[in-house]
């Protein structure tokens, strides 16, 4: 948490409203001279998105997708799996840098949000429209809630910091309870909704907004099994008629035409420079494919082969499901042992459109309208209103070419179907591990998955897939135990 205290701001350049995330490298600014105008506060709000952008492209998929039954890795004796591969195999330790980096970036984001909220009422700032001030407050509260939501789902209770603090104060802050963290998240999102409601006239694609806050709040309440509250939040999104399903699932993942019709909130990337780009396809294709899939033979991908779809994911698609050919591509070539095989890989992320190197601009969805529909169906089903829930599941399935009526489903069978729908609809979008945990299915599913993986993959460690209840929470990073004297989670 020591890094939480380093307030680093960003110089941001924006050529137009849609390019608000055109962020340039970080530099230290004179705080006393900087926060004096509306434009400077908007830049400060833009900076609150940066740690999210950074951990989504490098870390979150390891902790939320690779760890699940959806994806694994292509063995590579030359690069090993010291950070990522061991997490996939449930060999989890507190000194794994993946957890430490995710923690640091999360608190870096929280620090930025806290700084913005603390400075917003600075006197003598002239706002051309108070809506910009309200939007900035809403963004900070939404993003702080999202940072804490991912932290609490990973680690359980974590230190709660909602104002700028000193180094001396940081070491006195222990872990809050999970309930205290969740209450802060709910409070932040309710405030964000109120602020965003005053800024509807200055909507800008790519920024968080009222419906992103409502959707996230619905997910938070669903996670806590507060079904009545979740129903209210999700219904408001649906009734607003602001979002709808795209006709073609493939259009969600077209980097040449970013979606804002179904996508409620996504992490924005751009090929324009290294800081703004991601390398998803360069990490997620088989490393032995060289440049054949990426279309960039000049880029070495020896360290690729991550987030490879498992047999469990591939087999979860029904015959005729149009989502399969969009989500999972195949390549025939040499595998890790020299044998020629048909190898599957994630199809949602594409090669660069125009960048000559490995800079990609695919946006990463965080909240989509199909997510709202499936969450709403789950909530109604949990409340015993299965008949009302079914049409919302049918909408998602119909887009995928699955038009069979679900009228014969009961509460139990619909619950199972919704879980499978979420597994495939959002594969590679960092949702599966959290869904398994919140529904109480993680131990059962991952134990069975681990046995299948060990039977198929002779290179896995002997200690792999020892799935125990303690491992449902990630370890508090070792440096936090040492520096900030935080209590460790059981089992580590």
Coordinates of C-alpha atoms in Angstrom, one line a residue:
X1 CA 0.0 0.0 0.0
X2 CA 3.0 2.2 0.1
X3 CA 2.6 3.0 -3.5
X4 CA -0.9 4.2 -2.8
X5 CA 0.7 7.3 -1.5
X6 CA 2.5 8.3 -4.6
X7 CA 0.3 10.9 -6.2
X8 CA 1.4 10.8 -9.9
X9 CA -0.7 12.8 -12.3
X10 CA -0.9 12.6 -16.0
X11 CA -0.5 15.1 -18.8
X12 CA -3.4 14.4 -21.1
X13 CA -4.0 15.5 -24.6
X14 CA -7.4 15.3 -26.3
X15 CA -8.0 16.2 -29.9
X16 CA -11.7 15.8 -29.6
X17 CA -14.3 14.5 -27.2
X18 CA -14.1 10.9 -28.4
X19 CA -10.4 10.8 -27.8
X20 CA -10.4 11.7 -24.2
X21 CA -8.2 8.8 -23.3
X22 CA -5.4 10.0 -25.5
X23 CA -3.0 9.9 -22.5
X24 CA 0.7 10.6 -22.8
X25 CA 3.4 9.4 -20.4
X26 CA 3.3 10.3 -16.8
X27 CA 5.1 13.2 -15.2
X28 CA 5.0 15.0 -11.9
X29 CA 3.2 18.3 -11.8
X30 CA 3.1 21.2 -9.4
X31 CA -0.2 20.6 -7.6
X32 CA -0.5 24.1 -6.3
X33 CA -0.4 25.5 -9.8
X34 CA -2.2 22.8 -11.7
X35 CA -5.8 22.5 -10.4
X36 CA -7.1 26.0 -11.4
X37 CA -9.4 25.5 -14.4
X38 CA -12.2 23.3 -15.7
X39 CA -9.9 21.9 -18.4
X40 CA -7.3 20.8 -15.8
X41 CA -9.9 19.0 -13.7
X42 CA -11.1 17.1 -16.8
X43 CA -7.5 16.0 -17.4
X44 CA -7.3 14.9 -13.8
X45 CA -10.5 12.8 -14.3
X46 CA -9.1 11.3 -17.4
X47 CA -6.1 10.2 -15.3
X48 CA -8.3 8.1 -13.0
X49 CA -8.9 5.7 -15.9
X50 CA -5.2 5.0 -16.5
X51 CA -4.4 2.3 -13.9
X52 CA -7.6 0.4 -15.0
X53 CA -6.3 0.5 -18.5
X54 CA -2.9 -0.8 -17.5
X55 CA -4.0 -3.7 -15.3
X56 CA -6.7 -4.9 -17.7
X57 CA -4.2 -5.3 -20.5
X58 CA -1.5 -7.1 -18.4
X59 CA -3.0 -8.5 -15.2
X60 CA -6.7 -8.8 -14.7
X61 CA -7.2 -11.6 -17.3
X62 CA -4.7 -13.7 -15.3
X63 CA -6.6 -13.3 -12.0
X64 CA -10.2 -13.5 -13.4
X65 CA -10.1 -15.6 -16.6
X66 CA -6.9 -17.7 -16.7
X67 CA -7.5 -18.9 -13.1
X68 CA -11.0 -20.2 -14.2
X69 CA -12.0 -23.2 -16.2
X70 CA -12.3 -21.1 -19.3
X71 CA -8.7 -20.7 -20.3
X72 CA -5.2 -22.1 -19.8
X73 CA -1.8 -21.8 -21.5
X74 CA 0.3 -23.4 -24.2
X75 CA 3.3 -25.0 -22.6
X76 CA 6.6 -23.3 -23.4
X77 CA 9.8 -24.8 -21.8
X78 CA 11.8 -21.7 -22.8
X79 CA 9.7 -19.1 -20.9
X80 CA 8.2 -21.2 -18.1
X81 CA 5.1 -20.1 -16.1
X82 CA 6.5 -18.5 -12.9
X83 CA 3.8 -15.8 -12.5
X84 CA 0.9 -16.7 -14.8
X85 CA 1.0 -20.4 -15.3
X86 CA 1.2 -21.2 -11.6
X87 CA -2.0 -19.1 -11.0
X88 CA -3.7 -21.1 -13.7
X89 CA -2.7 -24.3 -11.9
X90 CA -3.8 -23.0 -8.5
X91 CA -0.3 -22.9 -7.1
X92 CA -0.8 -19.6 -5.4
X93 CA 1.7 -17.8 -3.2
X94 CA 1.8 -14.4 -1.6
X95 CA 5.1 -13.5 -3.3
X96 CA 3.6 -13.9 -6.8
X97 CA 4.2 -10.5 -8.5
X98 CA 0.9 -10.8 -10.3
X99 CA -1.1 -10.2 -7.1
X100 CA 1.3 -7.4 -6.0
X101 CA 1.1 -5.5 -9.3
X102 CA -2.7 -5.7 -9.4
X103 CA -2.9 -4.4 -5.8
X104 CA -0.5 -1.5 -6.5
X105 CA -2.3 -0.4 -9.7
X106 CA -5.7 -0.7 -8.0
X107 CA -4.5 1.6 -5.2
X108 CA -2.9 3.9 -7.6
X109 CA -6.3 4.3 -9.3
X110 CA -8.0 4.8 -5.9
X111 CA -5.4 7.5 -5.0
X112 CA -6.2 9.4 -8.2
X113 CA -9.9 9.2 -7.6
X114 CA -9.5 10.4 -4.0
X115 CA -7.3 13.3 -5.1
X116 CA -9.9 14.4 -7.7
X117 CA -12.8 14.2 -5.2
X118 CA -10.8 16.2 -2.7
X119 CA -9.9 19.0 -5.1
X120 CA -13.2 19.4 -7.0
X121 CA -14.5 22.1 -4.6
X122 CA -11.4 24.2 -4.8
X123 CA -12.5 27.9 -4.8
X124 CA -12.0 30.2 -7.8
X125 CA -12.4 27.4 -10.4
X126 CA -14.7 28.6 -13.1
X127 CA -16.8 25.9 -14.7
X128 CA -18.4 26.8 -18.1
X129 CA -21.1 24.2 -17.2
X130 CA -21.5 22.7 -13.7
X131 CA -22.3 19.4 -15.5
X132 CA -18.6 19.0 -16.2
X133 CA -17.9 19.2 -12.5
X134 CA -20.7 16.6 -11.7
X135 CA -19.5 14.3 -14.5
X136 CA -15.9 14.4 -13.1
X137 CA -17.2 13.6 -9.6
X138 CA -19.3 10.7 -11.0
X139 CA -16.3 9.3 -12.9
X140 CA -14.1 9.4 -9.8
X141 CA -16.8 7.7 -7.6
X142 CA -17.6 5.1 -10.3
X143 CA -14.0 4.2 -10.9
X144 CA -13.1 4.1 -7.2
X145 CA -16.1 1.7 -6.7
X146 CA -14.8 -0.5 -9.6
X147 CA -11.3 -0.6 -8.2
X148 CA -12.6 -1.6 -4.8
X149 CA -15.1 -4.1 -6.3
X150 CA -12.3 -6.0 -8.1
X151 CA -10.0 -5.8 -5.0
X152 CA -12.7 -7.2 -2.6
X153 CA -13.6 -9.9 -5.0
X154 CA -9.9 -10.9 -5.3
X155 CA -8.6 -10.4 -1.7
X156 CA -11.6 -10.1 0.6
X157 CA -11.4 -7.2 3.0
X158 CA -8.8 -4.6 2.1
X159 CA -7.7 -1.2 3.5
X160 CA -10.4 1.4 2.9
X161 CA -8.9 4.8 1.8
X162 CA -11.4 7.4 0.6
X163 CA -9.4 10.6 1.1
X164 CA -5.8 11.6 0.4
X165 CA -3.5 10.4 3.1
X166 CA 0.1 10.7 4.2
X167 CA 2.8 8.0 4.4
X168 CA 2.5 8.0 8.2
X169 CA -1.2 7.5 8.0
X170 CA -1.0 4.7 5.5
X171 CA 0.8 2.3 7.8
X172 CA -1.9 2.7 10.5
X173 CA -4.8 1.6 8.2
X174 CA -5.6 -2.1 8.5
X175 CA -7.9 -4.2 6.5
X176 CA -11.6 -3.4 6.5
X177 CA -14.2 -6.2 6.5
X178 CA -15.7 -7.3 3.2
X179 CA -19.0 -5.9 4.3
X180 CA -17.4 -2.5 5.0
X181 CA -15.8 -2.5 1.5
X182 CA -19.0 -3.4 -0.2
X183 CA -20.9 -0.7 1.7
X184 CA -18.4 1.9 0.5
X185 CA -18.8 0.6 -3.1
X186 CA -22.6 0.9 -2.9
X187 CA -22.4 4.4 -1.4
X188 CA -19.9 5.5 -4.1
X189 CA -22.1 4.1 -6.9
X190 CA -25.3 5.7 -5.5
X191 CA -23.5 9.1 -5.4
X192 CA -22.1 8.5 -8.9
X193 CA -25.6 7.9 -10.2
X194 CA -26.7 11.2 -8.7
X195 CA -23.8 13.2 -10.2
X196 CA -24.2 11.5 -13.6
X197 CA -27.9 12.4 -13.6
X198 CA -26.8 16.0 -13.7
X199 CA -24.4 15.5 -16.6
X200 CA -26.6 13.7 -19.1
X201 CA -26.3 16.5 -21.6
X202 CA -22.6 16.2 -22.0
X203 CA -22.4 12.5 -22.7
X204 CA -19.1 11.4 -24.3
X205 CA -18.5 7.9 -25.7
X206 CA -16.0 5.9 -23.7
X207 CA -16.5 7.7 -20.4
X208 CA -18.4 6.2 -17.5
X209 CA -22.0 7.4 -17.2
X210 CA -25.2 6.9 -15.2
X211 CA -26.0 3.6 -16.8
X212 CA -22.6 2.2 -16.2
X213 CA -23.0 3.1 -12.6
X214 CA -26.4 1.5 -12.4
X215 CA -25.2 -1.6 -14.2
X216 CA -22.2 -2.0 -11.9
X217 CA -24.4 -1.4 -8.8
X218 CA -26.7 -4.1 -10.0
X219 CA -23.8 -6.5 -10.3
X220 CA -22.6 -5.5 -6.8
X221 CA -26.0 -6.2 -5.3
X222 CA -26.2 -9.5 -7.3
X223 CA -22.8 -10.5 -5.9
X224 CA -24.1 -9.9 -2.4
X225 CA -27.4 -11.7 -3.1
X226 CA -29.4 -8.5 -2.6
X227 CA -31.8 -9.5 -5.3
X228 CA -34.5 -6.9 -4.8
X229 CA -31.9 -4.0 -5.0
X230 CA -30.3 -5.6 -8.0
X231 CA -33.6 -5.9 -9.8
X232 CA -34.3 -2.2 -9.3
X233 CA -30.9 -1.1 -10.7
X234 CA -30.9 -3.4 -13.7
X235 CA -34.5 -2.7 -14.5
X236 CA -33.8 1.0 -14.7
X237 CA -31.1 0.4 -17.3
X238 CA -33.4 -1.8 -19.4
X239 CA -36.3 0.6 -19.1
X240 CA -34.2 3.6 -20.2
X241 CA -33.9 2.1 -23.7
X242 CA -30.5 3.6 -24.1
X243 CA -28.7 0.3 -25.0
X244 CA -29.6 -2.7 -27.1
X245 CA -28.1 -5.9 -28.4
X246 CA -26.2 -5.6 -31.6
X247 CA -27.6 -7.9 -34.3
X248 CA -24.2 -9.5 -35.0
X249 CA -22.1 -10.7 -32.0
X250 CA -19.0 -10.2 -34.1
X251 CA -19.5 -6.5 -34.3
X252 CA -18.7 -6.2 -30.6
X253 CA -15.1 -7.0 -31.4
X254 CA -14.3 -4.8 -34.4
X255 CA -11.4 -2.5 -33.5
X256 CA -12.2 -0.4 -36.6
X257 CA -15.7 0.4 -35.3
X258 CA -15.8 0.5 -31.5
X259 CA -19.3 -0.3 -30.1
X260 CA -21.3 2.0 -27.9
X261 CA -24.7 0.5 -28.7
X262 CA -24.4 -2.6 -26.6
X263 CA -21.3 -1.8 -24.7
X264 CA -22.1 0.2 -21.6
X265 CA -18.6 0.6 -20.3
X266 CA -15.3 -0.6 -21.7
X267 CA -11.6 0.0 -21.2
X268 CA -10.5 2.2 -24.2
X269 CA -7.3 1.4 -26.1
X270 CA -5.7 2.9 -29.2
X271 CA -2.9 2.0 -31.6
X272 CA -1.8 5.6 -31.6
X273 CA 1.1 5.1 -29.1
X274 CA 2.5 2.5 -26.8
X275 CA 0.9 3.8 -23.6
X276 CA -2.6 3.6 -25.1
X277 CA -2.4 0.3 -26.8
X278 CA -2.8 -3.3 -25.7
X279 CA -1.0 -6.5 -26.9
X280 CA -3.9 -9.0 -26.4
X281 CA -3.5 -10.9 -29.6
X282 CA 0.3 -11.0 -29.3
X283 CA -0.2 -12.7 -25.9
X284 CA -3.2 -14.9 -26.6
X285 CA -2.2 -16.7 -29.8
X286 CA -0.1 -19.9 -29.8
X287 CA 3.5 -18.9 -29.5
X288 CA 4.5 -21.4 -32.2
X289 CA 2.3 -19.6 -34.7
X290 CA 5.0 -16.9 -35.0
X291 CA 3.5 -14.1 -37.2
X292 CA 1.0 -16.1 -39.1
X293 CA -2.0 -15.1 -37.0
X294 CA -0.9 -11.7 -35.8
X295 CA 0.0 -10.6 -39.4
X296 CA 3.2 -9.2 -37.9
X297 CA 6.1 -11.6 -38.6
X298 CA 8.5 -8.9 -37.4
X299 CA 7.2 -9.3 -33.8
X300 CA 8.6 -12.1 -31.7
X301 CA 5.8 -13.9 -29.8
X302 CA 7.9 -16.5 -28.0
X303 CA 6.2 -15.4 -24.7
X304 CA 2.7 -15.8 -26.1
X305 CA 0.3 -18.8 -25.7
X306 CA -1.8 -17.4 -22.8
X307 CA -5.6 -17.4 -22.3
X308 CA -5.9 -20.4 -24.6
X309 CA -9.5 -21.7 -24.5
X310 CA -9.8 -25.0 -22.6
X311 CA -11.8 -28.1 -23.7
X312 CA -14.3 -27.1 -21.0
X313 CA -15.0 -23.8 -22.7
X314 CA -15.0 -25.2 -26.2
X315 CA -17.5 -28.0 -25.2
X316 CA -19.8 -25.5 -23.5
X317 CA -21.0 -24.1 -26.8
X318 CA -24.2 -25.7 -28.2
X319 CA -24.3 -26.8 -31.8
X320 CA -25.3 -23.8 -34.0
X321 CA -24.1 -21.2 -31.5
X322 CA -22.8 -18.3 -33.6
X323 CA -20.7 -17.0 -30.8
X324 CA -18.3 -19.9 -31.0
X325 CA -16.7 -18.9 -34.3
X326 CA -16.4 -15.3 -33.1
X327 CA -14.9 -16.2 -29.7
X328 CA -12.6 -19.1 -30.6
X329 CA -10.4 -19.4 -33.7
X330 CA -8.1 -22.3 -34.7
X331 CA -4.7 -22.6 -36.2
X332 CA -3.0 -25.8 -37.4
X333 CA 0.7 -26.0 -36.8
X334 CA 3.4 -27.2 -34.5
X335 CA 2.7 -27.4 -30.8
X336 CA 5.1 -27.2 -27.9
X337 CA 6.3 -30.8 -28.4
X338 CA 6.8 -30.5 -32.2
X339 CA 3.6 -32.4 -33.0
X340 CA 1.2 -30.9 -35.6
X341 CA -2.2 -30.1 -34.0
X342 CA -5.2 -27.9 -34.4
X343 CA -4.7 -25.3 -31.7
X344 CA -7.5 -23.0 -30.5
X345 CA -7.0 -19.4 -29.4
X346 CA -9.1 -16.4 -28.4
X347 CA -10.7 -14.8 -31.5
X348 CA -12.2 -11.7 -29.9
X349 CA -9.0 -9.7 -30.1
X350 CA -7.6 -8.8 -33.5
X351 CA -4.2 -7.9 -35.1
X352 CA -3.4 -4.2 -35.4
X353 CA -5.4 -2.3 -38.0
X354 CA -2.6 0.0 -39.1
X355 CA 0.2 0.0 -36.6
X356 CA 3.3 -1.7 -38.0
X357 CA 4.2 -3.3 -34.7
X358 CA 2.4 -4.9 -31.8
X359 CA 0.2 -2.0 -30.8
X360 CA -3.5 -3.0 -30.8
X361 CA -6.6 -0.9 -30.2
X362 CA -9.3 -3.4 -29.3
X363 CA -11.5 -2.1 -26.4
X364 CA -12.1 -4.5 -23.5
X365 CA -15.8 -4.7 -22.5
X366 CA -16.5 -4.4 -18.7
X367 CA -20.2 -4.0 -18.8
X368 CA -22.4 -4.9 -21.8
X369 CA -26.2 -4.8 -22.3
X370 CA -26.2 -8.6 -22.6
X371 CA -24.7 -8.7 -19.1
X372 CA -27.5 -6.6 -17.8
X373 CA -30.1 -8.9 -19.4
X374 CA -28.5 -12.1 -18.0
X375 CA -28.1 -10.5 -14.6
X376 CA -31.7 -9.3 -14.6
X377 CA -32.8 -12.8 -15.6
X378 CA -30.8 -14.3 -12.8
X379 CA -32.2 -12.0 -10.3
X380 CA -35.8 -12.7 -11.3
X381 CA -35.1 -16.4 -11.3
X382 CA -33.6 -16.2 -7.8
X383 CA -36.8 -14.3 -6.7
X384 CA -38.9 -17.2 -7.9
X385 CA -40.1 -15.4 -11.0
X386 CA -38.7 -17.8 -13.6
X387 CA -41.4 -17.1 -16.2
X388 CA -40.5 -13.4 -16.2
X389 CA -36.8 -14.3 -16.4
X390 CA -37.0 -16.5 -19.5
X391 CA -37.5 -13.9 -22.2
X392 CA -34.4 -12.0 -21.2
X393 CA -32.3 -15.2 -21.6
X394 CA -34.0 -15.9 -24.9
X395 CA -33.0 -12.5 -26.2
X396 CA -29.3 -13.2 -25.7
X397 CA -29.6 -16.7 -27.1
X398 CA -31.6 -15.7 -30.1
X399 CA -28.8 -13.3 -31.2
X400 CA -26.5 -16.3 -31.0
X401 CA -28.8 -18.3 -33.4
X402 CA -30.3 -20.4 -30.5
X403 CA -34.1 -19.9 -31.0
X404 CA -35.4 -22.8 -29.0
X405 CA -38.1 -21.8 -26.5
X406 CA -37.1 -22.1 -22.9
X407 CA -40.7 -22.3 -21.6
X408 CA -40.1 -25.7 -20.1
X409 CA -37.3 -24.6 -17.8
X410 CA -37.8 -24.4 -14.1
X411 CA -35.9 -22.4 -11.5
X412 CA -33.1 -24.9 -11.2
X413 CA -32.6 -25.7 -14.9
X414 CA -32.8 -22.0 -15.8
X415 CA -30.1 -21.2 -13.2
X416 CA -27.8 -23.7 -14.8
X417 CA -28.5 -22.4 -18.2
X418 CA -27.8 -18.8 -17.2
X419 CA -24.4 -19.8 -15.8
X420 CA -23.5 -21.5 -19.0
X421 CA -24.7 -18.5 -21.0
X422 CA -22.5 -16.3 -19.0
X423 CA -19.5 -18.7 -19.4
X424 CA -19.7 -18.4 -23.2
X425 CA -21.2 -15.0 -23.8
X426 CA -18.4 -13.3 -21.7
X427 CA -15.5 -15.7 -22.3
X428 CA -12.2 -13.8 -22.4
X429 CA -13.9 -10.8 -20.7
X430 CA -12.7 -11.5 -17.1
X431 CA -16.0 -12.5 -15.6
X432 CA -15.9 -16.3 -15.2
X433 CA -13.9 -16.6 -12.0
X434 CA -16.1 -14.1 -10.2
X435 CA -19.2 -15.8 -11.4
X436 CA -18.0 -19.2 -10.1
X437 CA -17.1 -17.6 -6.7
X438 CA -20.4 -15.7 -6.2
X439 CA -22.5 -18.7 -7.1
X440 CA -20.7 -21.0 -4.8
X441 CA -19.6 -23.3 -7.7
X442 CA -15.9 -22.5 -7.7
X443 CA -14.6 -25.5 -5.7
X444 CA -16.8 -28.1 -7.5
X445 CA -16.1 -26.8 -11.0
X446 CA -12.4 -26.1 -10.6
X447 CA -11.7 -29.4 -8.9
X448 CA -13.3 -31.3 -11.7
X449 CA -11.7 -29.1 -14.3
X450 CA -8.3 -29.6 -12.7
X451 CA -8.5 -33.3 -12.9
X452 CA -9.4 -33.2 -16.6
X453 CA -6.5 -30.8 -17.2
X454 CA -4.0 -33.1 -15.4
X455 CA -5.2 -36.1 -17.4
X456 CA -4.6 -34.2 -20.7
X457 CA -1.4 -32.3 -19.9
X458 CA 1.7 -34.2 -18.6
X459 CA 3.7 -31.0 -18.2
X460 CA 1.6 -29.7 -15.3
X461 CA 3.2 -29.5 -11.9
X462 CA 2.5 -32.4 -9.5
X463 CA 1.1 -29.8 -7.0
X464 CA -1.3 -28.3 -9.5
X465 CA -5.0 -27.9 -8.9
X466 CA -5.0 -28.5 -5.2
X467 CA -8.2 -26.5 -5.0
X468 CA -9.1 -25.6 -1.4
X469 CA -11.6 -23.1 0.1
X470 CA -8.7 -20.9 1.2
X471 CA -7.7 -20.3 -2.4
X472 CA -10.9 -18.7 -3.3
X473 CA -9.3 -15.5 -2.0
X474 CA -6.0 -14.3 -3.4
X475 CA -3.2 -13.9 -0.9
X476 CA -2.4 -10.4 0.4
X477 CA 0.9 -9.5 -1.3
X478 CA 3.9 -10.3 0.8
X479 CA 5.2 -6.7 0.7
X480 CA 1.9 -5.5 2.2
X481 CA 2.3 -7.8 5.1
X482 CA 5.8 -6.6 5.7
X483 CA 5.5 -2.8 5.0
X484 CA 2.0 -2.1 6.2
X485 CA 1.6 -5.0 8.7
X486 CA -1.6 -6.3 7.2
X487 CA -3.2 -9.6 8.2
X488 CA -2.8 -12.4 5.7
X489 CA -5.7 -14.4 4.4
X490 CA -6.0 -18.0 5.9
X491 CA -4.0 -20.7 4.1
X492 CA -1.1 -18.5 3.0

